[in-house]
Structures are given as structure tokens and as C-alpha cells.
mmCIF file of N, CA, C and O and ligand atoms in Angstrom:
data_model
loop_
_atom_site.group_PDB
_atom_site.id
_atom_site.type_symbol
_atom_site.label_atom_id
_atom_site.label_comp_id
_atom_site.label_asym_id
_atom_site.label_seq_id
_atom_site.Cartn_x
_atom_site.Cartn_y
_atom_site.Cartn_z
ATOM 1 N N MET A 1 -0.351 -31.863 1.175
ATOM 2 C CA MET A 1 0.478 -31.069 0.629
ATOM 3 C C MET A 1 0.703 -29.718 1.218
ATOM 4 O O MET A 1 -0.017 -29.332 2.013
ATOM 5 N N ARG A 2 2.204 -29.304 1.541
ATOM 6 C CA ARG A 2 2.392 -28.285 2.486
ATOM 7 C C ARG A 2 2.870 -27.130 1.788
ATOM 8 O O ARG A 2 3.904 -27.248 0.958
ATOM 9 N N LEU A 3 2.444 -25.723 2.174
ATOM 10 C CA LEU A 3 3.136 -24.707 1.330
ATOM 11 C C LEU A 3 3.591 -23.914 2.767
ATOM 12 O O LEU A 3 2.900 -23.706 3.683
ATOM 13 N N GLU A 4 4.747 -23.523 2.411
ATOM 14 C CA GLU A 4 5.625 -22.745 3.575
ATOM 15 C C GLU A 4 5.556 -21.500 2.850
ATOM 16 O O GLU A 4 6.390 -21.363 2.139
ATOM 17 N N PHE A 5 5.041 -20.616 3.731
ATOM 18 C CA PHE A 5 5.432 -19.102 3.249
ATOM 19 C C PHE A 5 6.828 -18.538 3.998
ATOM 20 O O PHE A 5 6.618 -18.125 5.314
ATOM 21 N N LEU A 6 8.034 -18.545 3.278
ATOM 22 C CA LEU A 6 9.116 -18.008 3.943
ATOM 23 C C LEU A 6 8.991 -16.600 4.301
ATOM 24 O O LEU A 6 8.696 -15.625 3.401
ATOM 25 N N GLU A 7 9.660 -16.301 5.481
ATOM 26 C CA GLU A 7 9.580 -15.017 5.780
ATOM 27 C C GLU A 7 10.147 -14.043 5.220
ATOM 28 O O GLU A 7 11.533 -14.423 4.512
ATOM 29 N N ASN A 8 9.636 -12.900 4.325
ATOM 30 C CA ASN A 8 10.550 -12.045 3.320
ATOM 31 C C ASN A 8 10.792 -12.766 1.793
ATOM 32 O O ASN A 8 11.714 -12.274 1.582
ATOM 33 N N GLY A 9 10.172 -13.870 1.727
ATOM 34 C CA GLY A 9 10.639 -14.648 0.509
ATOM 35 C C GLY A 9 9.540 -15.536 -0.239
ATOM 36 O O GLY A 9 8.305 -15.067 -0.052
ATOM 37 N N PRO A 10 9.940 -16.440 -0.805
ATOM 38 C CA PRO A 10 8.904 -17.235 -1.894
ATOM 39 C C PRO A 10 8.109 -18.283 -0.862
ATOM 40 O O PRO A 10 8.195 -18.254 0.311
ATOM 41 N N ILE A 11 7.394 -18.768 -1.727
ATOM 42 C CA ILE A 11 6.516 -19.998 -1.090
ATOM 43 C C ILE A 11 6.930 -21.309 -1.360
ATOM 44 O O ILE A 11 7.331 -21.658 -2.875
ATOM 45 N N ARG A 12 7.393 -22.310 -0.655
ATOM 46 C CA ARG A 12 8.054 -23.290 -0.831
ATOM 47 C C ARG A 12 6.533 -24.464 -0.811
ATOM 48 O O ARG A 12 6.123 -24.635 0.252
ATOM 49 N N LEU A 13 6.743 -25.002 -1.826
ATOM 50 C CA LEU A 13 5.628 -26.010 -2.132
ATOM 51 C C LEU A 13 6.466 -27.664 -2.079
ATOM 52 O O LEU A 13 7.593 -28.015 -2.612
ATOM 53 N N GLU A 14 6.012 -28.505 -1.130
ATOM 54 C CA GLU A 14 6.739 -29.632 -1.123
ATOM 55 C C GLU A 14 5.712 -30.847 -1.581
ATOM 56 O O GLU A 14 4.457 -30.844 -1.177
ATOM 57 N N GLY A 15 6.348 -31.606 -2.188
ATOM 58 C CA GLY A 15 5.397 -32.823 -2.765
ATOM 59 C C GLY A 15 6.659 -33.738 -3.463
ATOM 60 O O GLY A 15 7.475 -33.640 -3.331
ATOM 61 N N LYS A 16 5.442 -34.985 -4.179
ATOM 62 C CA LYS A 16 6.226 -35.701 -4.898
ATOM 63 C C LYS A 16 6.741 -35.485 -6.318
ATOM 64 O O LYS A 16 7.590 -35.959 -7.074
ATOM 65 N N GLY A 17 6.256 -34.452 -6.641
ATOM 66 C CA GLY A 17 6.566 -33.842 -8.111
ATOM 67 C C GLY A 17 5.312 -32.858 -8.561
ATOM 68 O O GLY A 17 4.416 -32.887 -7.489
ATOM 69 N N PHE A 18 5.596 -32.247 -9.488
ATOM 70 C CA PHE A 18 4.791 -31.116 -9.817
ATOM 71 C C PHE A 18 4.246 -31.333 -11.414
ATOM 72 O O PHE A 18 5.441 -31.453 -12.192
ATOM 73 N N ARG A 19 3.283 -30.884 -11.788
ATOM 74 C CA ARG A 19 2.863 -30.530 -13.195
ATOM 75 C C ARG A 19 2.739 -29.155 -13.296
ATOM 76 O O ARG A 19 1.339 -28.435 -12.662
ATOM 77 N N LEU A 20 3.136 -28.406 -14.189
ATOM 78 C CA LEU A 20 2.938 -26.653 -14.282
ATOM 79 C C LEU A 20 2.154 -26.662 -15.568
ATOM 80 O O LEU A 20 2.701 -27.344 -16.400
ATOM 81 N N ARG A 21 1.348 -25.956 -15.596
ATOM 82 C CA ARG A 21 0.414 -25.723 -16.409
ATOM 83 C C ARG A 21 0.263 -24.290 -16.525
ATOM 84 O O ARG A 21 -0.468 -23.679 -15.628
ATOM 85 N N ILE A 22 0.885 -23.469 -17.709
ATOM 86 C CA ILE A 22 0.538 -21.871 -17.591
ATOM 87 C C ILE A 22 0.447 -21.442 -19.331
ATOM 88 O O ILE A 22 1.489 -22.067 -20.063
ATOM 89 N N GLY A 23 -0.782 -21.158 -19.504
ATOM 90 C CA GLY A 23 -1.254 -21.017 -21.055
ATOM 91 C C GLY A 23 -0.862 -22.340 -21.820
ATOM 92 O O GLY A 23 -1.229 -23.393 -21.369
ATOM 93 N N ASP A 24 -0.194 -22.010 -22.675
ATOM 94 C CA ASP A 24 0.404 -23.532 -23.422
ATOM 95 C C ASP A 24 1.521 -24.281 -22.925
ATOM 96 O O ASP A 24 1.751 -25.486 -23.407
ATOM 97 N N ARG A 25 2.029 -23.601 -21.957
ATOM 98 C CA ARG A 25 3.245 -24.383 -21.243
ATOM 99 C C ARG A 25 2.598 -25.241 -20.303
ATOM 100 O O ARG A 25 1.834 -25.059 -19.619
ATOM 101 N N GLU A 26 3.486 -26.759 -20.624
ATOM 102 C CA GLU A 26 3.050 -27.756 -19.794
ATOM 103 C C GLU A 26 4.691 -28.420 -19.242
ATOM 104 O O GLU A 26 5.179 -28.699 -20.309
ATOM 105 N N GLU A 27 4.890 -28.641 -18.052
ATOM 106 C CA GLU A 27 5.946 -29.251 -17.714
ATOM 107 C C GLU A 27 5.923 -29.808 -16.627
ATOM 108 O O GLU A 27 5.083 -29.893 -15.633
ATOM 109 N N VAL A 28 6.398 -30.958 -16.656
ATOM 110 C CA VAL A 28 6.705 -31.908 -15.164
ATOM 111 C C VAL A 28 7.594 -31.818 -14.357
ATOM 112 O O VAL A 28 8.800 -31.876 -15.209
ATOM 113 N N LEU A 29 7.658 -31.390 -13.216
ATOM 114 C CA LEU A 29 8.806 -31.200 -12.482
ATOM 115 C C LEU A 29 9.158 -32.337 -11.357
ATOM 116 O O LEU A 29 8.383 -32.245 -10.551
ATOM 117 N N GLU A 30 10.210 -33.220 -11.674
ATOM 118 C CA GLU A 30 10.274 -34.213 -10.840
ATOM 119 C C GLU A 30 11.313 -33.580 -9.625
ATOM 120 O O GLU A 30 12.537 -34.198 -9.616
ATOM 121 N N ARG A 31 10.649 -33.104 -8.698
ATOM 122 C CA ARG A 31 11.514 -32.718 -7.755
ATOM 123 C C ARG A 31 10.801 -32.562 -6.393
ATOM 124 O O ARG A 31 9.574 -32.434 -6.417
ATOM 125 N N PRO A 32 11.195 -32.726 -5.590
ATOM 126 C CA PRO A 32 10.414 -32.830 -4.096
ATOM 127 C C PRO A 32 10.104 -31.230 -3.691
ATOM 128 O O PRO A 32 9.019 -31.416 -2.577
ATOM 129 N N ARG A 33 10.593 -30.100 -4.258
ATOM 130 C CA ARG A 33 9.969 -28.931 -3.695
ATOM 131 C C ARG A 33 10.242 -28.015 -5.007
ATOM 132 O O ARG A 33 11.165 -28.055 -5.529
ATOM 133 N N VAL A 34 9.365 -26.942 -4.823
ATOM 134 C CA VAL A 34 9.634 -25.808 -5.593
ATOM 135 C C VAL A 34 9.629 -24.472 -4.810
ATOM 136 O O VAL A 34 8.613 -24.648 -3.871
ATOM 137 N N PHE A 35 9.926 -23.342 -5.429
ATOM 138 C CA PHE A 35 9.804 -22.049 -4.730
ATOM 139 C C PHE A 35 9.255 -21.104 -5.747
ATOM 140 O O PHE A 35 9.320 -20.879 -6.716
ATOM 141 N N LEU A 36 8.118 -20.772 -5.099
ATOM 142 C CA LEU A 36 7.125 -20.135 -6.141
ATOM 143 C C LEU A 36 7.358 -18.094 -5.560
ATOM 144 O O LEU A 36 7.306 -17.930 -4.483
ATOM 145 N N CYS A 37 7.185 -17.395 -6.659
ATOM 146 C CA CYS A 37 7.606 -16.036 -6.311
ATOM 147 C C CYS A 37 6.201 -15.514 -5.718
ATOM 148 O O CYS A 37 5.290 -15.884 -6.454
ATOM 149 N N ARG A 38 6.459 -14.720 -4.761
ATOM 150 C CA ARG A 38 5.033 -13.834 -4.140
ATOM 151 C C ARG A 38 5.730 -12.372 -3.921
ATOM 152 O O ARG A 38 4.591 -11.570 -3.639
ATOM 153 N N CYS A 39 6.698 -12.053 -4.696
ATOM 154 C CA CYS A 39 7.098 -10.733 -4.635
ATOM 155 C C CYS A 39 6.704 -9.730 -5.775
ATOM 156 O O CYS A 39 6.604 -8.756 -5.786
ATOM 157 N N GLY A 40 6.722 -10.766 -6.894
ATOM 158 C CA GLY A 40 6.292 -10.276 -8.211
ATOM 159 C C GLY A 40 7.451 -9.632 -8.824
ATOM 160 O O GLY A 40 7.202 -9.427 -10.291
ATOM 161 N N GLY A 41 8.740 -9.629 -8.439
ATOM 162 C CA GLY A 41 9.719 -9.260 -9.065
ATOM 163 C C GLY A 41 10.632 -10.542 -9.860
ATOM 164 O O GLY A 41 11.436 -10.073 -10.408
ATOM 165 N N SER A 42 10.271 -11.711 -9.814
ATOM 166 C CA SER A 42 11.206 -12.704 -10.413
ATOM 167 C C SER A 42 11.160 -12.534 -11.932
ATOM 168 O O SER A 42 10.107 -12.416 -12.460
ATOM 169 N N ALA A 43 12.258 -12.807 -12.726
ATOM 170 C CA ALA A 43 12.147 -12.954 -14.037
ATOM 171 C C ALA A 43 11.772 -14.266 -14.669
ATOM 172 O O ALA A 43 12.061 -14.562 -15.651
ATOM 173 N N ASN A 44 11.734 -15.121 -13.684
ATOM 174 C CA ASN A 44 11.331 -16.506 -14.026
ATOM 175 C C ASN A 44 10.135 -16.828 -13.103
ATOM 176 O O ASN A 44 10.107 -18.066 -12.634
ATOM 177 N N LYS A 45 8.868 -16.189 -13.666
ATOM 178 C CA LYS A 45 7.722 -16.799 -13.000
ATOM 179 C C LYS A 45 7.258 -17.613 -13.367
ATOM 180 O O LYS A 45 7.351 -18.045 -14.614
ATOM 181 N N PRO A 46 6.579 -18.975 -12.879
ATOM 182 C CA PRO A 46 6.002 -18.579 -11.309
ATOM 183 C C PRO A 46 7.136 -18.779 -10.147
ATOM 184 O O PRO A 46 6.823 -18.637 -8.973
ATOM 185 N N PHE A 47 8.514 -19.062 -10.721
ATOM 186 C CA PHE A 47 9.356 -19.724 -9.654
ATOM 187 C C PHE A 47 10.235 -18.511 -9.168
ATOM 188 O O PHE A 47 10.404 -17.507 -9.929
ATOM 189 N N CYS A 48 10.636 -18.366 -7.912
ATOM 190 C CA CYS A 48 11.479 -17.364 -7.505
ATOM 191 C C CYS A 48 13.010 -17.306 -7.913
ATOM 192 O O CYS A 48 13.367 -18.575 -8.143
ATOM 193 N N ASP A 49 13.283 -16.380 -8.124
ATOM 194 C CA ASP A 49 14.959 -16.361 -8.921
ATOM 195 C C ASP A 49 15.662 -15.460 -7.835
ATOM 196 O O ASP A 49 16.875 -14.919 -7.982
ATOM 197 N N GLY A 50 15.198 -15.263 -6.597
ATOM 198 C CA GLY A 50 16.008 -14.708 -5.478
ATOM 199 C C GLY A 50 15.519 -12.847 -5.655
ATOM 200 O O GLY A 50 16.265 -12.115 -4.993
ATOM 201 N N ALA A 51 14.942 -12.516 -6.528
ATOM 202 C CA ALA A 51 14.738 -11.130 -6.672
ATOM 203 C C ALA A 51 14.418 -10.388 -5.589
ATOM 204 O O ALA A 51 14.698 -9.158 -5.362
ATOM 205 N N HIS A 52 13.625 -11.189 -4.779
ATOM 206 C CA HIS A 52 13.012 -10.808 -3.455
ATOM 207 C C HIS A 52 14.074 -10.143 -2.541
ATOM 208 O O HIS A 52 13.765 -9.296 -1.863
ATOM 209 N N LYS A 53 15.224 -10.660 -2.448
ATOM 210 C CA LYS A 53 16.365 -10.017 -1.587
ATOM 211 C C LYS A 53 16.560 -8.795 -2.134
ATOM 212 O O LYS A 53 16.857 -7.769 -1.435
ATOM 213 N N ARG A 54 16.768 -8.327 -3.384
ATOM 214 C CA ARG A 54 17.476 -6.937 -3.954
ATOM 215 C C ARG A 54 16.255 -5.973 -3.966
ATOM 216 O O ARG A 54 16.287 -5.011 -3.350
ATOM 217 N N LEU A 55 14.932 -6.711 -4.026
ATOM 218 C CA LEU A 55 13.730 -5.610 -3.700
ATOM 219 C C LEU A 55 13.382 -5.460 -2.375
ATOM 220 O O LEU A 55 12.596 -4.257 -2.153
ATOM 221 N N GLY A 56 14.030 -6.276 -1.458
ATOM 222 C CA GLY A 56 13.564 -5.907 -0.258
ATOM 223 C C GLY A 56 12.193 -6.308 0.465
ATOM 224 O O GLY A 56 11.870 -5.642 1.242
ATOM 225 N N PHE A 57 11.782 -7.268 -0.336
ATOM 226 C CA PHE A 57 10.501 -7.793 -0.210
ATOM 227 C C PHE A 57 10.607 -8.381 1.306
ATOM 228 O O PHE A 57 10.909 -8.849 1.974
ATOM 229 N N GLN A 58 9.310 -7.488 1.969
ATOM 230 C CA GLN A 58 8.965 -7.796 3.371
ATOM 231 C C GLN A 58 7.375 -8.496 3.714
ATOM 232 O O GLN A 58 6.537 -8.096 2.877
ATOM 233 N N ALA A 59 7.269 -9.695 4.052
ATOM 234 C CA ALA A 59 6.205 -10.306 4.529
ATOM 235 C C ALA A 59 6.450 -11.567 5.770
ATOM 236 O O ALA A 59 7.501 -11.954 5.779
ATOM 237 N N GLU A 60 5.516 -11.717 6.535
ATOM 238 C CA GLU A 60 5.557 -12.697 7.210
ATOM 239 C C GLU A 60 5.517 -13.906 6.740
ATOM 240 O O GLU A 60 5.215 -14.302 5.490
ATOM 241 N N GLY A 61 6.069 -14.900 7.640
ATOM 242 C CA GLY A 61 6.340 -16.183 7.237
ATOM 243 C C GLY A 61 4.966 -16.927 7.800
ATOM 244 O O GLY A 61 4.151 -16.715 8.643
ATOM 245 N N GLY A 62 4.635 -18.117 7.328
ATOM 246 C CA GLY A 62 3.674 -19.133 7.571
ATOM 247 C C GLY A 62 3.210 -20.604 7.134
ATOM 248 O O GLY A 62 4.351 -20.769 6.069
ATOM 249 N N VAL A 63 2.342 -21.297 7.252
ATOM 250 C CA VAL A 63 2.463 -22.597 6.755
ATOM 251 C C VAL A 63 0.966 -22.764 6.488
ATOM 252 O O VAL A 63 -0.089 -22.378 7.051
ATOM 253 N N LEU A 64 0.547 -23.429 5.426
ATOM 254 C CA LEU A 64 -0.629 -23.817 4.787
ATOM 255 C C LEU A 64 -0.432 -25.297 4.563
ATOM 256 O O LEU A 64 0.284 -25.877 3.550
ATOM 257 N N GLU A 65 -1.327 -26.256 5.389
ATOM 258 C CA GLU A 65 -1.583 -27.629 5.045
ATOM 259 C C GLU A 65 -2.637 -27.805 4.283
ATOM 260 O O GLU A 65 -3.721 -27.418 4.751
ATOM 261 N N VAL A 66 -2.638 -28.540 3.207
ATOM 262 C CA VAL A 66 -3.764 -28.888 2.622
ATOM 263 C C VAL A 66 -4.122 -30.296 2.772
ATOM 264 O O VAL A 66 -3.325 -31.048 2.114
ATOM 265 N N GLU A 67 -5.041 -30.649 3.009
ATOM 266 C CA GLU A 67 -5.553 -31.634 3.338
ATOM 267 C C GLU A 67 -6.559 -32.316 1.884
ATOM 268 O O GLU A 67 -7.431 -31.335 1.944
ATOM 269 N N GLU A 68 -6.419 -33.609 1.211
ATOM 270 C CA GLU A 68 -7.528 -34.000 0.606
ATOM 271 C C GLU A 68 -8.689 -34.317 1.309
ATOM 272 O O GLU A 68 -8.804 -35.038 2.440
ATOM 273 N N ALA A 69 -9.928 -33.831 0.858
ATOM 274 C CA ALA A 69 -11.098 -34.364 1.097
ATOM 275 C C ALA A 69 -11.625 -35.405 0.910
ATOM 276 O O ALA A 69 -11.095 -36.446 0.010
HETATM 277 S S1 FES B 101 9.724 -14.341 -3.953
HETATM 278 FE FE1 FES B 101 11.664 -14.417 -4.587
HETATM 279 S S2 FES B 101 11.804 -13.449 -6.452
HETATM 280 FE FE2 FES B 101 9.997 -13.000 -5.892
#
């Protein structure tokens, strides 16, 4: 799995699909990528809703590649 930290923006996760579990909420996301908020300002957490632009969020970009052991 690959996580990309977009400069001044969210975390982009790429994969074949995702299973989201938060509290009692469970959802299968059948899409190749999701964008996760890292600015804390999204009204649709854990997903990015674009609020980082309005808030002027600033952070470096980067990549984390996760390999299964
Ligand atoms: S990173 Fe986009 S709304 Fe937080």
C-alpha cells in the first residue's frame, strides 16, 4: 500500500478497495484511492473535503510505502 502526503493537503491512499471502521460505522469503499484529512478541518472526517485550502494548511509532501512482511 502506498500513502502519499500531498504538499499542504491530505493523505492519498491507493489500493484495490478499503474497509472503513470507525466506532459502529463500517463501510466498504470500492474505489482505487481515498483522500484522508490531515489538517483537522474537514467536516467529513476521516476524508478530506477541501477545507485545508480555506484554512491555509501547510505541510511538506512525502510518500510512505508499506510492504507486507
Ligand atoms: S486535509 Fe483536506 S480537509 Fe483536511
